Amino acid sequence: MRAVLEAEATREEVKAALDHIGDLKAPGPDGMPSIVYKQHWHFMGDKVVDEVLSVLNGGSIPEGWNDTMVVLIPKVKNPSRIKDLRPISLCSVIYKLVSKVIANRLKLVLPDIISDNQSAFVPGRMITDNVLIAYELSHYLLNKKKGQEGVAAVKADMSKAHDRVEEEVKAAVKNALQIQSENWNDKYLGLPVHVGKSRKKAFSFVKNAIAGRVYGWKEKLIAKVGKEMLVTTVARAIPTFSMSCFYLTKSFCDEISSLIGNYWWSQQDKENTTHWISWKKLTEPKCHGGLGFRDMHGFNPTMLSWQIWRLIQCLDSLCARILQARYYPNKHILEAELKDGISY
């Protein structure tokens, strides 16, 4: 790995890095997007490569190369704290070429040095894997009734844990309790780590989130074109992660569709207005007379079948190994059978 990372950079790596930068990605302080370099590579390419290789192979970064504009993107409607803002760094293309060559090399070794339970940084790993793993762990904890050894889970607010607990304290606690391994889990992306008898209650946060947006929209007089955009973007995005991991039931999806439908047909302060066209018709493509709104119940199994495809294709992922060990140890996933004690 060290030999790969320390090998002398090549012209081919620089060109490959440029090809992977979006043509019109936000430019840095010089205002030049990557398309300028791509379209004029025939006469400026050699000079750019020489300069970039000089830095990559041990030279210093010329003044101004790493000048960066930082833009703060709000993560919430009315940001009041720094944590409510997401910083985005806008760098020059020439600096991106240097960093991207390094990043491309790191990609070759990251799968071997980043643990399986870390879902970020490694291509092919998905954050939904950790949602499913956390759910399986909580299901195991809540259903363990026998045995001499107990098990426990630690719920930590990771935005505070590492900032406020000194390493010496963590080490002392670990040694005192003779902890051999640690399992840190939380409600990833707001999803439940346990679904009880009431599925409606467990997934009520999805409906509440959409309702919150809908009532927020009602405060403004929005034309039909604006309503259509809001329905097709915001209302479609909110349940995506939930539907990627859990079956929300047809009745629950119908409630969401009804909520969005009422908003679509409402007129100013009048909510209970006539629905002149059925919701099913509105979910059809525009070429067939509909508006292309998402069929919530149809979308849910689609996302779940995509998860099954991942479990078939990524047999070595931690999520696939856990699910196979628990539910179909000697079979293919498509041969898995229902049995007592399975998780939702």
PDB file of C-alpha atoms in Angstrom, residues 129-130 132-133 307-329 331 333:
ATOM      1  CA  ASP A 129     -26.548  -0.911   5.405  1.00  0.00           C
ATOM      2  CA  ASN A 130     -25.897   0.529   8.846  1.00  0.00           C
ATOM      3  CA  LEU A 132     -30.387  -2.425   8.711  1.00  0.00           C
ATOM      4  CA  ILE A 133     -27.505  -3.569  10.935  1.00  0.00           C
ATOM      5  CA  GLN A 307     -31.783  -3.710  -1.340  1.00  0.00           C
ATOM      6  CA  ILE A 308     -32.168  -7.391  -2.196  1.00  0.00           C
ATOM      7  CA  TRP A 309     -30.167  -6.819  -5.374  1.00  0.00           C
ATOM      8  CA  ARG A 310     -27.400  -5.261  -3.262  1.00  0.00           C
ATOM      9  CA  LEU A 311     -27.395  -8.272  -0.946  1.00  0.00           C
ATOM     10  CA  ILE A 312     -27.000 -10.512  -4.003  1.00  0.00           C
ATOM     11  CA  GLN A 313     -24.251  -8.416  -5.569  1.00  0.00           C
ATOM     12  CA  CYS A 314     -22.339  -7.430  -2.408  1.00  0.00           C
ATOM     13  CA  LEU A 315     -22.041 -10.739  -0.585  1.00  0.00           C
ATOM     14  CA  ASP A 316     -18.984  -9.571   1.361  1.00  0.00           C
ATOM     15  CA  SER A 317     -20.636  -6.502   2.895  1.00  0.00           C
ATOM     16  CA  LEU A 318     -21.139  -6.612   6.653  1.00  0.00           C
ATOM     17  CA  CYS A 319     -24.894  -6.191   6.216  1.00  0.00           C
ATOM     18  CA  ALA A 320     -25.143  -9.130   3.792  1.00  0.00           C
ATOM     19  CA  ARG A 321     -23.058 -11.368   6.062  1.00  0.00           C
ATOM     20  CA  ILE A 322     -25.181 -10.545   9.134  1.00  0.00           C
ATOM     21  CA  LEU A 323     -28.517 -11.113   7.381  1.00  0.00           C
ATOM     22  CA  GLN A 324     -27.319 -14.343   5.804  1.00  0.00           C
ATOM     23  CA  ALA A 325     -26.002 -15.680   9.115  1.00  0.00           C
ATOM     24  CA  ARG A 326     -29.308 -14.937  10.842  1.00  0.00           C
ATOM     25  CA  TYR A 327     -31.904 -15.835   8.232  1.00  0.00           C
ATOM     26  CA  TYR A 328     -30.549 -17.974   5.378  1.00  0.00           C
ATOM     27  CA  PRO A 329     -27.163 -19.405   6.462  1.00  0.00           C
ATOM     28  CA  LYS A 331     -29.315 -20.841   1.255  1.00  0.00           C
ATOM     29  CA  ILE A 333     -31.402 -14.991  -0.259  1.00  0.00           C
TER      30      ILE A 333
END
